[in-house]
Coordinates of C-alpha atoms in Angstrom, one line a residue:
Chain A
M1 CA 200.4 50.1 77.4
N2 CA 197.8 51.2 80.0
W3 CA 194.3 53.2 78.0
R4 CA 193.2 54.0 81.3
S5 CA 195.4 56.2 81.7
I6 CA 195.2 57.3 78.2
W7 CA 191.5 58.0 78.3
A8 CA 192.0 60.1 82.0
I9 CA 194.8 62.2 80.9
A10 CA 192.6 62.9 77.5
Q11 CA 189.0 63.5 79.4
K12 CA 190.6 65.9 81.9
D13 CA 192.2 67.8 79.1
L14 CA 189.0 67.8 77.3
K15 CA 187.2 69.5 80.9
E16 CA 190.1 71.9 80.7
A17 CA 189.9 72.9 77.5
R18 CA 186.0 73.3 78.2
Q19 CA 187.1 75.6 80.5
N20 CA 188.8 77.5 78.4
K21 CA 186.6 80.1 76.4
A22 CA 189.3 80.7 73.6
A23 CA 189.3 77.0 72.7
W24 CA 185.0 76.3 72.4
G25 CA 184.9 79.4 70.8
P26 CA 185.2 78.6 67.8
A27 CA 184.1 75.7 67.8
V28 CA 180.6 76.3 68.5
V29 CA 181.0 79.2 66.5
V30 CA 182.3 78.0 63.2
P31 CA 180.7 75.3 62.8
L32 CA 176.9 77.2 62.8
I33 CA 178.2 79.1 60.1
F34 CA 179.2 75.9 58.2
A35 CA 176.6 73.9 58.2
V36 CA 174.0 76.4 58.9
A37 CA 174.5 80.1 57.9
M38 CA 176.7 79.0 54.2
P39 CA 174.4 76.8 53.2
I40 CA 171.1 78.3 53.3
L41 CA 172.7 81.7 52.3
F42 CA 173.9 80.3 48.7
I43 CA 170.3 78.4 48.8
V44 CA 168.1 80.5 49.4
L45 CA 169.7 83.0 47.6
P46 CA 169.2 82.4 43.8
Q47 CA 165.3 82.0 44.6
V48 CA 165.3 85.5 46.0
I49 CA 167.7 87.1 43.5
P50 CA 166.9 88.3 40.1
V51 CA 167.2 85.6 37.4
E52 CA 169.6 87.9 35.0
D53 CA 171.5 88.1 38.5
V54 CA 171.9 84.8 38.5
Q55 CA 171.8 84.2 34.8
R56 CA 175.3 86.9 34.9
E57 CA 177.1 84.8 37.9
L58 CA 176.3 81.4 35.4
G59 CA 178.3 83.1 32.6
D60 CA 181.1 82.4 35.3
L61 CA 180.0 79.1 36.2
D62 CA 180.1 78.4 32.6
A63 CA 183.6 79.0 32.0
L64 CA 184.0 76.8 35.4
M65 CA 182.6 73.9 34.3
R66 CA 184.2 74.3 30.6
N67 CA 187.3 72.9 33.2
M68 CA 185.7 70.4 35.2
P69 CA 185.8 66.7 34.3
P70 CA 183.6 65.1 32.0
A71 CA 181.8 63.4 35.1
F72 CA 181.3 67.1 37.3
Q73 CA 179.2 68.1 34.1
A74 CA 177.0 65.3 33.9
L75 CA 175.9 66.2 37.1
F76 CA 174.6 69.7 35.2
D77 CA 173.3 68.4 32.9
G78 CA 169.3 69.4 32.6
K79 CA 169.7 71.4 35.1
S80 CA 167.2 74.8 35.7
L81 CA 170.0 77.6 36.7
E82 CA 168.4 77.6 40.1
Q83 CA 169.7 74.4 40.0
T84 CA 173.2 74.3 39.0
F85 CA 173.6 77.4 40.8
V86 CA 172.9 75.6 44.0
L87 CA 174.6 72.3 42.9
Y88 CA 177.4 74.1 42.3
A89 CA 177.7 76.4 45.4
A90 CA 176.6 73.5 47.9
G91 CA 178.1 70.4 46.3
F92 CA 182.0 71.9 45.3
M93 CA 182.4 75.2 46.0
L94 CA 181.9 74.9 49.9
A95 CA 183.5 71.3 50.0
P96 CA 187.4 72.4 51.0
M97 CA 185.4 74.7 53.6
F98 CA 184.8 71.7 55.3
L99 CA 188.4 70.8 55.6
I100 CA 188.8 74.0 57.9
M101 CA 187.8 72.6 60.7
P102 CA 189.7 69.2 61.8
L103 CA 192.5 71.3 61.6
M104 CA 191.3 74.0 64.0
F105 CA 189.8 72.0 66.0
S106 CA 192.8 69.5 67.0
T107 CA 195.4 72.6 66.8
V108 CA 192.9 74.6 69.3
V109 CA 191.9 71.7 71.9
G110 CA 196.1 70.6 71.2
S111 CA 197.4 74.1 71.8
D112 CA 195.6 74.1 74.9
S113 CA 196.5 70.5 76.4
F114 CA 200.1 70.8 75.4
V115 CA 200.9 74.2 75.4
G116 CA 198.8 75.7 77.9
E117 CA 199.3 72.9 80.1
R118 CA 202.8 74.0 80.5
E119 CA 201.6 77.9 81.1
R120 CA 199.4 77.2 83.5
K121 CA 202.2 75.4 85.0
T122 CA 200.5 72.0 86.0
L123 CA 202.8 69.9 83.9
E124 CA 205.3 69.4 86.3
A125 CA 203.3 67.6 88.3
L126 CA 201.6 65.3 85.5
L127 CA 205.3 64.3 84.8
Y128 CA 205.8 62.7 87.9
A129 CA 202.4 60.7 87.5
P130 CA 203.6 57.0 86.8
T131 CA 203.2 56.5 82.9
S132 CA 205.2 56.3 80.2
D133 CA 205.9 59.7 78.0
L134 CA 204.1 57.7 75.3
E135 CA 201.0 57.3 77.6
L136 CA 201.1 61.2 78.3
F137 CA 201.6 61.8 74.4
L138 CA 198.3 59.7 73.1
G139 CA 196.6 60.7 76.3
K140 CA 196.9 64.4 75.3
A141 CA 196.9 64.0 71.1
L142 CA 193.7 61.7 71.9
A143 CA 191.9 64.5 73.2
A144 CA 192.3 66.8 70.6
I145 CA 192.3 64.7 67.0
L146 CA 189.3 62.9 69.0
P147 CA 186.8 65.6 69.3
A148 CA 187.9 67.5 66.2
I149 CA 187.1 64.2 64.8
G150 CA 183.7 64.0 65.6
L151 CA 182.9 67.8 65.5
S152 CA 183.4 67.7 62.0
W153 CA 181.5 64.6 61.6
I154 CA 178.2 66.4 63.4
T155 CA 179.0 70.0 61.2
Y156 CA 179.0 67.5 58.1
A157 CA 175.8 65.7 59.7
V158 CA 173.8 69.2 60.0
Y159 CA 175.5 70.7 56.8
I160 CA 173.3 67.7 54.8
V161 CA 170.2 68.3 56.8
V162 CA 170.5 71.6 56.2
V163 CA 171.3 71.6 52.4
D164 CA 168.4 68.9 51.5
A165 CA 166.3 70.7 53.7
A166 CA 166.7 74.4 51.9
S167 CA 167.0 72.9 48.8
Y168 CA 164.0 70.1 48.7
P169 CA 161.6 72.8 47.2
L170 CA 163.9 73.1 44.1
F171 CA 164.8 69.8 43.1
G172 CA 161.9 67.6 44.6
R173 CA 164.3 64.8 46.0
I174 CA 167.4 64.3 48.1
W175 CA 170.5 65.2 45.8
F176 CA 172.9 65.5 48.8
P177 CA 175.8 64.4 49.8
L178 CA 177.7 63.8 46.2
A179 CA 180.4 61.1 46.4
T180 CA 183.3 63.3 46.8
W181 CA 181.8 63.6 50.3
W182 CA 182.6 60.6 51.6
P183 CA 185.9 60.6 51.1
M184 CA 186.5 63.9 52.7
M185 CA 184.7 63.1 55.6
F186 CA 186.4 59.7 56.2
W187 CA 189.7 59.6 54.6
L188 CA 190.8 63.2 54.5
T189 CA 189.1 64.7 57.6
P190 CA 191.0 61.8 60.4
A191 CA 194.0 62.9 58.6
L192 CA 194.2 66.2 58.6
A193 CA 192.7 66.0 62.8
V194 CA 196.3 63.9 62.9
L195 CA 197.9 66.6 60.6
G196 CA 196.7 69.3 63.1
I197 CA 197.4 67.7 66.0
S198 CA 201.7 66.3 65.1
A199 CA 202.3 70.2 63.7
T200 CA 200.6 71.3 67.1
V201 CA 202.7 69.2 69.1
L202 CA 206.2 69.8 66.7
I203 CA 205.1 73.7 67.5
S204 CA 204.4 73.8 71.3
S205 CA 208.2 72.7 71.9
R206 CA 209.0 76.6 70.6
V207 CA 206.4 78.6 72.1
K208 CA 205.3 79.5 75.5
T209 CA 201.3 80.9 75.1
F210 CA 198.7 78.8 74.1
M211 CA 197.9 81.3 71.7
E212 CA 201.1 81.6 69.9
A213 CA 201.0 77.9 69.8
Y214 CA 197.3 77.8 68.5
Q215 CA 198.0 81.1 66.2
L216 CA 201.6 79.1 64.6
S217 CA 199.3 76.0 64.1
A218 CA 196.6 77.4 62.9
S219 CA 198.4 79.0 59.9
L220 CA 198.2 74.8 58.3
V221 CA 195.0 76.4 57.4
V222 CA 196.4 77.7 54.8
L223 CA 197.2 74.8 53.1
V224 CA 193.0 74.4 52.7
L225 CA 192.6 77.3 51.6
A226 CA 195.0 76.2 48.2
L227 CA 192.4 73.8 47.8
V228 CA 189.8 75.8 48.4
I229 CA 190.8 78.3 45.6
G230 CA 192.3 75.1 43.7
Q231 CA 188.0 74.5 43.4
V232 CA 186.6 78.1 42.8
S233 CA 189.0 79.0 40.1
G234 CA 188.6 75.1 38.7
V235 CA 192.4 74.8 38.5
L236 CA 192.1 71.7 41.4
F237 CA 188.3 69.9 41.6
L238 CA 187.9 67.5 44.8
G239 CA 186.8 64.2 42.6
V240 CA 186.8 60.8 44.7
G241 CA 189.9 60.3 43.4
T242 CA 191.9 63.5 44.0
V243 CA 190.4 63.7 47.4
M244 CA 191.9 60.2 48.0
I245 CA 195.5 61.4 47.1
I246 CA 195.3 64.5 48.8
G247 CA 194.0 61.9 52.0
L248 CA 197.0 60.1 51.4
F249 CA 199.7 62.1 51.3
V250 CA 198.3 64.2 54.4
W251 CA 198.5 60.5 56.2
L252 CA 202.5 60.1 54.7
A253 CA 203.1 63.6 56.6
D254 CA 201.0 62.5 59.5
A255 CA 203.6 59.5 59.7
L256 CA 206.4 61.5 59.5
L257 CA 205.3 64.5 62.3
L258 CA 203.9 61.9 64.2
Y259 CA 207.5 60.3 64.5
L260 CA 209.0 63.2 65.0
S261 CA 206.7 64.3 67.6
V262 CA 206.7 61.5 69.8
K263 CA 210.1 61.4 69.6
K264 CA 210.5 65.2 70.2
F265 CA 207.6 64.3 73.3
N266 CA 209.6 62.9 76.1
R267 CA 210.3 64.4 80.2
S268 CA 213.8 65.5 79.9
S269 CA 213.7 67.9 77.4
L270 CA 209.9 69.1 78.9
I271 CA 210.7 69.4 82.4
A272 CA 213.9 71.9 80.6
K273 CA 211.6 74.0 79.0
L274 CA 209.4 74.3 83.1
Chain B
M1 CA 216.4 46.6 106.0
T2 CA 217.3 47.4 102.4
N3 CA 217.6 51.1 102.1
I4 CA 215.1 52.9 99.6
V5 CA 217.1 55.2 97.7
E6 CA 220.6 54.5 97.1
V7 CA 222.8 57.3 95.0
E8 CA 226.0 56.5 93.7
G9 CA 228.5 59.6 92.3
L10 CA 225.2 61.2 91.6
E11 CA 225.7 63.6 88.3
R12 CA 223.6 66.0 86.0
V13 CA 225.6 68.4 84.1
F14 CA 223.7 71.4 81.9
G15 CA 225.9 72.4 79.5
A16 CA 228.5 73.9 82.1
N17 CA 226.6 74.1 85.3
R18 CA 227.2 71.0 87.5
A19 CA 224.1 70.7 89.0
V20 CA 224.4 67.6 91.0
D21 CA 227.8 66.5 91.6
G22 CA 229.1 63.4 92.3
M23 CA 226.9 63.2 95.0
T24 CA 226.3 60.0 97.1
F25 CA 223.7 59.0 99.8
H26 CA 221.5 56.4 100.8
V27 CA 217.7 56.5 102.8
K28 CA 216.7 54.1 104.8
P29 CA 213.4 52.9 105.6
G30 CA 210.9 54.8 107.6
E31 CA 213.5 58.0 107.8
V32 CA 213.0 61.6 107.2
F33 CA 216.1 62.5 105.1
G34 CA 216.6 66.1 104.5
L35 CA 218.4 68.0 101.3
L36 CA 219.7 71.1 102.4
G37 CA 220.9 74.3 100.8
P38 CA 220.2 77.4 99.1
N39 CA 218.8 77.9 95.9
G40 CA 220.9 76.5 92.8
A41 CA 222.3 73.5 95.0
G42 CA 221.0 70.8 93.3
K43 CA 217.7 70.0 96.0
T44 CA 215.5 69.8 93.0
T45 CA 217.4 68.2 90.1
T46 CA 217.9 65.1 92.6
V47 CA 214.4 64.9 93.1
R48 CA 213.9 64.6 89.1
L49 CA 216.9 62.5 88.8
L50 CA 215.5 59.8 91.6
N51 CA 212.2 59.9 89.8
G52 CA 213.4 59.6 86.8
I53 CA 211.9 62.4 84.9
L54 CA 216.0 63.5 83.9
P55 CA 218.5 60.5 82.8
P56 CA 221.6 61.1 85.1
S57 CA 225.4 62.3 83.4
G58 CA 227.1 60.0 85.4
G59 CA 226.9 57.7 88.6
S60 CA 224.3 55.8 90.1
A61 CA 220.9 56.1 91.7
R62 CA 218.6 53.3 92.6
V63 CA 215.0 53.3 94.1
F64 CA 213.9 50.4 95.2
G65 CA 216.5 48.5 93.8
L66 CA 215.0 49.9 90.9
D67 CA 217.0 52.2 88.4
P68 CA 214.6 55.9 87.4
A69 CA 216.2 56.5 84.0
S70 CA 215.0 53.1 82.5
D71 CA 212.3 52.0 85.0
G72 CA 210.8 55.6 85.9
P73 CA 207.2 54.8 85.7
R74 CA 207.3 51.9 88.2
V75 CA 209.7 53.9 90.1
R76 CA 206.9 56.5 90.3
Q77 CA 204.3 54.0 90.8
K78 CA 205.9 53.7 94.7
T79 CA 206.8 57.4 95.0
G80 CA 204.6 60.6 95.6
V81 CA 206.6 64.3 95.1
L82 CA 205.0 67.5 96.8
T83 CA 206.3 69.9 93.3
E84 CA 208.0 73.2 95.1
T85 CA 204.9 74.9 93.2
P86 CA 201.6 73.5 93.5
A87 CA 200.9 72.7 90.2
L88 CA 197.2 71.7 90.4
Y89 CA 194.6 72.2 88.1
E90 CA 192.7 75.3 89.1
R91 CA 190.2 74.9 86.7
L92 CA 189.0 71.6 88.3
S93 CA 187.5 70.7 91.6
A94 CA 189.9 68.7 94.5
Y95 CA 187.5 66.1 94.5
E96 CA 188.5 65.9 90.2
N97 CA 192.4 67.0 90.7
L98 CA 192.9 63.6 92.7
A99 CA 190.4 61.3 91.2
F100 CA 192.9 62.5 88.1
F101 CA 196.1 61.5 89.8
A102 CA 194.8 58.5 91.8
T103 CA 193.5 57.5 88.1
L104 CA 197.4 57.7 87.0
A105 CA 198.7 56.1 89.8
G106 CA 196.9 52.9 88.9
V107 CA 193.9 53.1 92.3
P108 CA 191.5 50.4 91.2
E109 CA 188.1 52.1 90.2
A110 CA 185.9 50.5 92.7
D111 CA 188.1 52.5 95.9
L112 CA 188.5 55.2 94.0
K113 CA 186.1 57.3 95.7
P114 CA 186.6 56.0 98.7
R115 CA 189.9 56.8 98.8
V116 CA 189.5 60.5 97.1
L117 CA 187.4 61.0 99.5
E118 CA 189.6 59.9 102.9
M119 CA 192.3 61.9 101.4
L120 CA 190.2 65.2 100.9
A121 CA 189.0 64.6 104.6
F122 CA 192.5 63.5 106.4
F123 CA 193.7 67.3 105.1
G124 CA 190.8 68.6 106.3
L125 CA 189.7 69.9 102.7
Q126 CA 185.8 67.7 103.0
D127 CA 183.9 70.8 102.3
R128 CA 185.3 72.2 99.9
A129 CA 185.1 68.9 97.2
K130 CA 183.4 70.0 94.4
D131 CA 184.5 73.7 94.5
K132 CA 187.3 75.0 91.8
V133 CA 190.7 74.7 93.4
E134 CA 191.2 78.5 92.1
T135 CA 189.1 79.9 95.0
Y136 CA 191.2 78.1 97.4
S137 CA 193.9 80.0 99.2
K138 CA 197.7 79.0 99.1
G139 CA 197.6 77.1 101.9
M140 CA 194.6 74.6 101.2
K141 CA 196.1 74.5 97.7
Q142 CA 199.5 73.4 99.4
R143 CA 197.4 70.6 101.0
L144 CA 195.4 69.4 98.2
A145 CA 198.8 68.8 96.4
L146 CA 200.0 66.8 99.5
A147 CA 197.2 64.4 99.3
R148 CA 198.1 64.7 95.5
A149 CA 201.4 63.3 96.6
L150 CA 199.7 60.4 98.9
I151 CA 196.7 59.6 96.8
H152 CA 198.4 56.1 95.7
K153 CA 199.9 55.2 99.1
P154 CA 203.8 55.8 98.1
P155 CA 206.4 54.0 100.0
L156 CA 208.7 57.1 99.7
L157 CA 207.5 60.3 99.6
F158 CA 209.6 64.1 97.8
L159 CA 208.8 67.2 99.4
D160 CA 210.8 69.4 97.4
E161 CA 210.2 73.0 99.6
P162 CA 207.0 71.8 100.9
T163 CA 206.5 75.3 102.8
S164 CA 207.5 77.8 100.2
G165 CA 205.5 80.9 99.8
L166 CA 202.7 80.2 102.9
D167 CA 202.5 82.0 105.8
P168 CA 203.4 81.4 108.7
E169 CA 200.3 79.4 109.7
A170 CA 199.7 77.6 106.5
A171 CA 203.3 76.4 106.8
Q172 CA 203.0 75.3 110.8
H173 CA 200.0 73.3 109.5
V174 CA 201.8 71.5 106.6
N175 CA 204.9 71.2 109.3
A176 CA 202.5 69.3 111.6
L177 CA 200.6 67.2 108.6
I178 CA 204.9 66.2 107.5
A179 CA 205.9 65.6 111.0
D180 CA 202.8 63.1 112.0
L181 CA 203.0 61.0 108.9
G182 CA 207.0 60.9 109.4
R183 CA 206.9 60.0 112.9
Q184 CA 203.2 58.6 113.8
N185 CA 202.9 56.3 110.6
G186 CA 206.4 55.8 109.5
Q187 CA 206.3 56.9 105.6
T188 CA 209.6 57.8 104.3
I189 CA 210.0 60.9 103.2
L190 CA 212.9 63.4 101.4
L191 CA 212.4 66.7 102.0
A192 CA 214.7 69.2 99.9
T193 CA 214.5 72.4 101.8
H194 CA 216.0 75.7 102.2
N195 CA 214.5 76.1 105.5
L196 CA 216.6 75.3 108.6
L197 CA 213.7 75.5 110.4
E198 CA 212.4 73.1 109.1
A199 CA 214.5 70.6 108.2
Q200 CA 215.7 70.4 111.8
R201 CA 212.0 69.6 113.4
L202 CA 211.5 67.3 110.4
C203 CA 214.9 64.9 109.6
D204 CA 216.6 62.5 111.4
R205 CA 219.5 63.1 109.0
V206 CA 220.7 65.9 107.0
A207 CA 223.2 66.2 103.4
V208 CA 223.8 69.5 103.3
L209 CA 224.3 70.5 100.2
N210 CA 226.0 73.6 97.9
K211 CA 226.9 73.9 93.9
G212 CA 225.6 69.9 93.2
R213 CA 227.8 68.5 96.2
I214 CA 227.5 67.0 99.8
L215 CA 229.0 69.7 102.0
A216 CA 228.1 66.7 105.2
L217 CA 225.8 64.1 105.7
G218 CA 224.3 62.9 109.0
S219 CA 222.6 63.4 111.7
L220 CA 222.1 67.2 113.4
K221 CA 224.7 65.5 116.8
E222 CA 226.9 63.6 114.4
L223 CA 226.8 66.6 112.4
A224 CA 227.6 69.0 114.9
R225 CA 230.5 66.1 116.8
K226 CA 232.7 66.1 113.3
L227 CA 231.6 70.6 113.3
W228 CA 232.7 70.4 116.6
P229 CA 234.5 67.8 118.1
V230 CA 234.5 69.8 121.9
T231 CA 231.1 71.2 123.7
W232 CA 230.3 73.6 126.1
V233 CA 227.8 73.8 128.8
D234 CA 226.6 76.2 131.2
I235 CA 225.6 75.3 135.1
R236 CA 224.4 78.0 137.2
L237 CA 224.5 78.2 140.6
F238 CA 221.8 79.3 143.1
E239 CA 222.6 83.3 144.0
G240 CA 225.3 83.9 146.3
A241 CA 227.3 81.1 145.5
S242 CA 230.7 81.4 144.0
A243 CA 231.3 79.9 140.7
E244 CA 234.9 81.4 141.1
S245 CA 235.5 78.8 144.1
A246 CA 233.4 75.9 142.3
S247 CA 235.6 76.0 139.3
A248 CA 238.7 75.1 140.8
R249 CA 237.0 71.4 141.9
I250 CA 236.9 70.3 138.3
Q251 CA 239.5 72.0 136.9
A252 CA 241.2 68.9 137.2
L253 CA 238.8 66.4 135.9
G254 CA 239.6 64.1 132.9
G255 CA 237.6 65.4 129.8
V256 CA 237.7 68.7 131.4
R257 CA 239.4 71.3 129.1
H258 CA 238.7 74.8 129.8
V259 CA 236.4 76.6 133.2
Q260 CA 235.1 80.7 133.0
A261 CA 233.4 80.8 136.1
E262 CA 231.3 84.5 135.7
K263 CA 229.1 85.8 138.9
E264 CA 226.7 82.5 139.4
T265 CA 227.8 80.6 136.2
L266 CA 230.1 78.1 135.2
A267 CA 231.4 77.6 131.6
V268 CA 232.8 74.3 131.1
Q269 CA 234.5 73.2 127.7
V270 CA 234.1 69.8 127.4
E271 CA 235.4 66.8 125.5
A272 CA 232.1 65.2 124.8
E273 CA 228.9 65.5 126.3
E274 CA 229.8 62.0 128.2
I275 CA 231.5 64.2 130.3
I276 CA 229.1 66.6 132.0
P277 CA 227.7 64.1 134.3
Q278 CA 230.9 63.2 135.6
V279 CA 231.1 67.5 135.8
V280 CA 227.5 67.5 137.7
A281 CA 229.1 64.8 140.6
A282 CA 232.3 66.3 141.2
L283 CA 230.4 69.7 141.9
A284 CA 227.7 68.4 143.7
R285 CA 230.4 66.0 145.8
E286 CA 231.3 69.4 147.2
N287 CA 228.2 70.5 147.5
V288 CA 227.9 73.3 145.6
P289 CA 224.4 74.6 144.9
I290 CA 223.5 74.0 141.2
L291 CA 220.1 75.4 139.9
K292 CA 220.8 74.3 136.3
V293 CA 222.7 72.6 134.0
I294 CA 221.9 74.1 129.9
P295 CA 224.2 71.9 127.0
R296 CA 225.2 74.5 124.3
D297 CA 222.5 72.6 121.8
Y298 CA 224.4 73.5 118.3
T299 CA 221.0 74.0 115.7
L300 CA 221.6 73.1 112.0
E301 CA 221.3 76.5 111.6
D302 CA 224.9 76.8 113.4
I303 CA 226.1 73.2 111.2
Y304 CA 224.8 75.0 107.9
F305 CA 226.8 78.3 108.2
A306 CA 229.9 76.9 109.4
L307 CA 230.2 74.5 106.5
Q308 CA 229.1 77.3 104.3
A309 CA 231.5 79.7 105.3
G310 CA 234.2 76.3 105.5
E311 CA 233.5 76.1 101.7
K312 CA 234.0 79.5 100.2

């Protein structure tokens, strides 16, 4: 395996993706919304709107919390109304939203790398390079996976700082991140980045343009939305154990999809689509 | 010397279409070998088969003794390919394009920068090295694509329609570069083209293709001989001399098949080019005032159309 070639392909693809506004635009805007705008909104909101409105909101929350596992309910013991609202919103409600990022980042760069290269008619020259099919695949996949994980982690880090800073006057201490967030960051996030790229490779063999590939593979976000709805409706709370189990299933799906993608990614089928 | 390319009964089928249909040929070291044929003749497919991009459906191919289908990366290490479209990364600079492909081809890190700069200078692109390729003219892009194919100094170069889509001036420039590579640097080149003039200027031997099959193979002279075993020579006499009376003096010469006389010109059909000096000597002995001797050369165009007509 020639890692120098693999890194060269990954770096080249990233350089190209950086010049595609449709690719890097969401990579800048979405983290800013998730990591800065939303936490500030949810933390500042209960401190500025009338207490009765918060109380009304918490009426709904009471119902949700009755469905929570006892370990989670304990976190809310002895908290004021405002603290309960902030703890629920920033610590639980927004959590699954962050899982959209690794998926979105890896599908957007992956679409540019796998389909964009064909769309821009540069693929043929690359196929004549003295690399193996697997090296070519790995270079392109890493170009999508590594920034997806890296950007997600940076967004998590910014979110942690923003939540703790904005809620410090309310709690008087640093309370975030909660235990659930660690497996989300280091177990589920990389799994979703890999899921995004392996799905993109499979989709890329059936579409002609970057946009088609991006839109189709971005539909994977539906999976994450199911988690968001589960969390908000109280059906599925993302505890440490739940995140570990979901992560395990995603990694198993990754293994299967990666196997299929590598099998499908070969020069003779790529050249046939030029 | 061992042949660089050995192809034996090579086949590639796409559904009902036999893109390459039992080709057999070889390419010798230092030779410029042409694959000449119309669109759809199987030229590009052959280039792909010889580089391990496509597996063959039948027959065998060896490039530097390696099987491209099973040893693709090692074959491509020794080949450079200029594709029909330049296929350059337009959002990157010329330097970045070349450095990327040099890295993939295994040019050592320490040699990378000097090698890229050397190539840019050779192809006259050093002043625009940092500009994005999207700002280049078509001719510049084609030169850069040629530089990319040669960045790892491959002993075998494939050129697929190297002047397609270029204006005459740019095409001439690219052809001059190819001629330099072939004649002065002894580069082995396999040129796939439908451009007869280009093939005639550049190639030592050509394989004339149609529908995936080789119709004829050889040098221009060999092909002409195969098609037209007899040859014509025009002999012009000084003004006032009689071609009619001169014709009688060579009618009976061995190897002369037919003589036509018109004003001051004799048109002589001979069995082989080697007969021409004997004809000239016979006329000189009889003091016939010869002004010019012009053997009628067949162009690749004549050969090509004769072969294609025969095929139909």
